PDB file of C-alpha atoms in Angstrom:
ATOM      1  CA  MET M 449     109.201  84.029 120.354  1.00 89.00           C
ATOM      2  CA  SER M 450     106.437  84.125 122.611  1.00 94.00           C
ATOM      3  CA  LEU M 451     103.790  86.946 122.163  1.00 95.00           C
ATOM      4  CA  ARG M 452     105.011  88.373 125.521  1.00 96.00           C
ATOM      5  CA  GLU M 453     108.342  88.674 124.258  1.00 96.00           C
ATOM      6  CA  ILE M 454     106.847  90.359 121.009  1.00 97.00           C
ATOM      7  CA  VAL M 455     104.780  92.881 123.269  1.00 97.00           C
ATOM      8  CA  ALA M 456     107.827  93.803 125.166  1.00 97.00           C
ATOM      9  CA  THR M 457     110.341  94.070 122.374  1.00 97.00           C
ATOM     10  CA  ASN M 458     107.926  96.510 120.404  1.00 97.00           C
ATOM     11  CA  LEU M 459     107.105  98.225 123.744  1.00 97.00           C
ATOM     12  CA  ARG M 460     110.683  99.016 124.068  1.00 97.00           C
ATOM     13  CA  ARG M 461     111.321  99.720 120.247  1.00 97.00           C
ATOM     14  CA  LEU M 462     108.149 102.390 120.131  1.00 97.00           C
ATOM     15  CA  ARG M 463     109.182 103.621 123.224  1.00 98.00           C
ATOM     16  CA  HIS M 464     112.731 104.474 122.362  1.00 98.00           C
ATOM     17  CA  ALA M 465     111.722 105.791 118.968  1.00 97.00           C
ATOM     18  CA  LYS M 466     109.525 108.624 121.106  1.00 97.00           C
ATOM     19  CA  GLY M 467     112.697 109.324 123.123  1.00 97.00           C
ATOM     20  CA  LEU M 468     111.157 108.298 126.170  1.00 97.00           C
ATOM     21  CA  SER M 469     112.541 106.595 129.434  1.00 97.00           C
ATOM     22  CA  GLN M 470     110.585 104.105 131.193  1.00 97.00           C
ATOM     23  CA  GLU M 471     109.631 106.827 133.737  1.00 97.00           C
ATOM     24  CA  GLU M 472     108.523 109.361 131.435  1.00 97.00           C
ATOM     25  CA  LEU M 473     106.025 106.570 129.528  1.00 98.00           C
ATOM     26  CA  ALA M 474     104.622 105.548 133.034  1.00 97.00           C
ATOM     27  CA  ASP M 475     104.021 109.347 133.982  1.00 97.00           C
ATOM     28  CA  ARG M 476     102.623 110.104 130.722  1.00 97.00           C
ATOM     29  CA  ALA M 477      99.931 107.215 130.865  1.00 96.00           C
ATOM     30  CA  GLY M 478      99.500 107.490 134.329  1.00 96.00           C
ATOM     31  CA  ILE M 479     100.680 104.396 135.704  1.00 95.00           C
ATOM     32  CA  ASN M 480     103.763 103.100 137.950  1.00 93.00           C
ATOM     33  CA  ARG M 481     107.038 103.529 136.279  1.00 88.00           C
ATOM     34  CA  ASN M 482     108.170  99.751 137.632  1.00 95.00           C
ATOM     35  CA  TYR M 483     105.006  98.447 135.808  1.00 96.00           C
ATOM     36  CA  VAL M 484     106.858  99.414 132.280  1.00 97.00           C
ATOM     37  CA  GLY M 485     109.673  98.269 132.821  1.00 96.00           C
ATOM     38  CA  MET M 486     107.952  94.663 133.949  1.00 97.00           C
ATOM     39  CA  LEU M 487     106.314  94.448 130.700  1.00 97.00           C
ATOM     40  CA  GLU M 488     109.582  95.292 128.747  1.00 97.00           C
ATOM     41  CA  ARG M 489     111.004  92.583 130.702  1.00 97.00           C
ATOM     42  CA  GLU M 490     108.344  89.811 130.120  1.00 96.00           C
ATOM     43  CA  GLN M 491     107.438  90.049 133.980  1.00 96.00           C
ATOM     44  CA  HIS M 492     103.734  90.838 133.646  1.00 94.00           C
ATOM     45  CA  ALA M 493     101.571  90.657 130.629  1.00 94.00           C
ATOM     46  CA  ALA M 494      99.278  93.572 129.838  1.00 93.00           C
ATOM     47  CA  THR M 495      95.877  93.824 129.461  1.00 95.00           C
ATOM     48  CA  VAL M 496      94.343  95.253 126.424  1.00 95.00           C
ATOM     49  CA  ASP M 497      92.840  98.347 128.470  1.00 95.00           C
ATOM     50  CA  MET M 498      96.919  98.815 128.913  1.00 96.00           C
ATOM     51  CA  LEU M 499      98.185  98.488 125.792  1.00 96.00           C
ATOM     52  CA  GLU M 500      95.944 101.037 124.244  1.00 96.00           C
ATOM     53  CA  LYS M 501      96.820 103.231 127.016  1.00 96.00           C
ATOM     54  CA  LEU M 502     100.400 103.062 126.189  1.00 97.00           C
ATOM     55  CA  ALA M 503      99.665 103.463 122.386  1.00 98.00           C
ATOM     56  CA  GLU M 504      97.768 106.808 122.869  1.00 97.00           C
ATOM     57  CA  VAL M 505     101.012 107.863 124.620  1.00 97.00           C
ATOM     58  CA  LEU M 506     102.934 106.341 122.252  1.00 98.00           C
ATOM     59  CA  GLU M 507     100.697 107.907 119.177  1.00 97.00           C
ATOM     60  CA  ALA M 508     101.094 104.164 117.785  1.00 97.00           C
ATOM     61  CA  ASP M 509      98.365 101.887 116.539  1.00 97.00           C
ATOM     62  CA  PRO M 510      97.867  99.588 119.153  1.00 96.00           C
ATOM     63  CA  VAL M 511      98.740  96.631 116.694  1.00 96.00           C
ATOM     64  CA  GLU M 512     101.908  97.398 116.743  1.00 96.00           C
ATOM     65  CA  PHE M 513     102.537  95.976 119.668  1.00 97.00           C
ATOM     66  CA  PHE M 514     101.768  92.500 117.891  1.00 97.00           C
ATOM     67  CA  ARG M 515     103.936  93.197 115.039  1.00 96.00           C
ATOM     68  CA  ARG M 516     106.779  90.303 114.454  1.00 95.00           C
ATOM     69  CA  PRO M 517     110.184  91.713 114.489  1.00 86.00           C
ATOM     70  CA  SER M 518     112.164  91.388 111.426  1.00 81.00           C
TER      71      SER M 518
END
């Protein structure tokens, strides 16, 4: 599993755990809603700054994006 796939999987998992749509997450993070979908589909790689912003909205430790799914 690539790191990009791990980040995408964890982003989706964390977003679902908060009950947020891609659009809601993007709105709260102040980013384009298409960007969240691109991250989850592994079409784009997030910067560290973006992961920090998304983690803040998701109330998660940014390291959660890098945990291998069990």
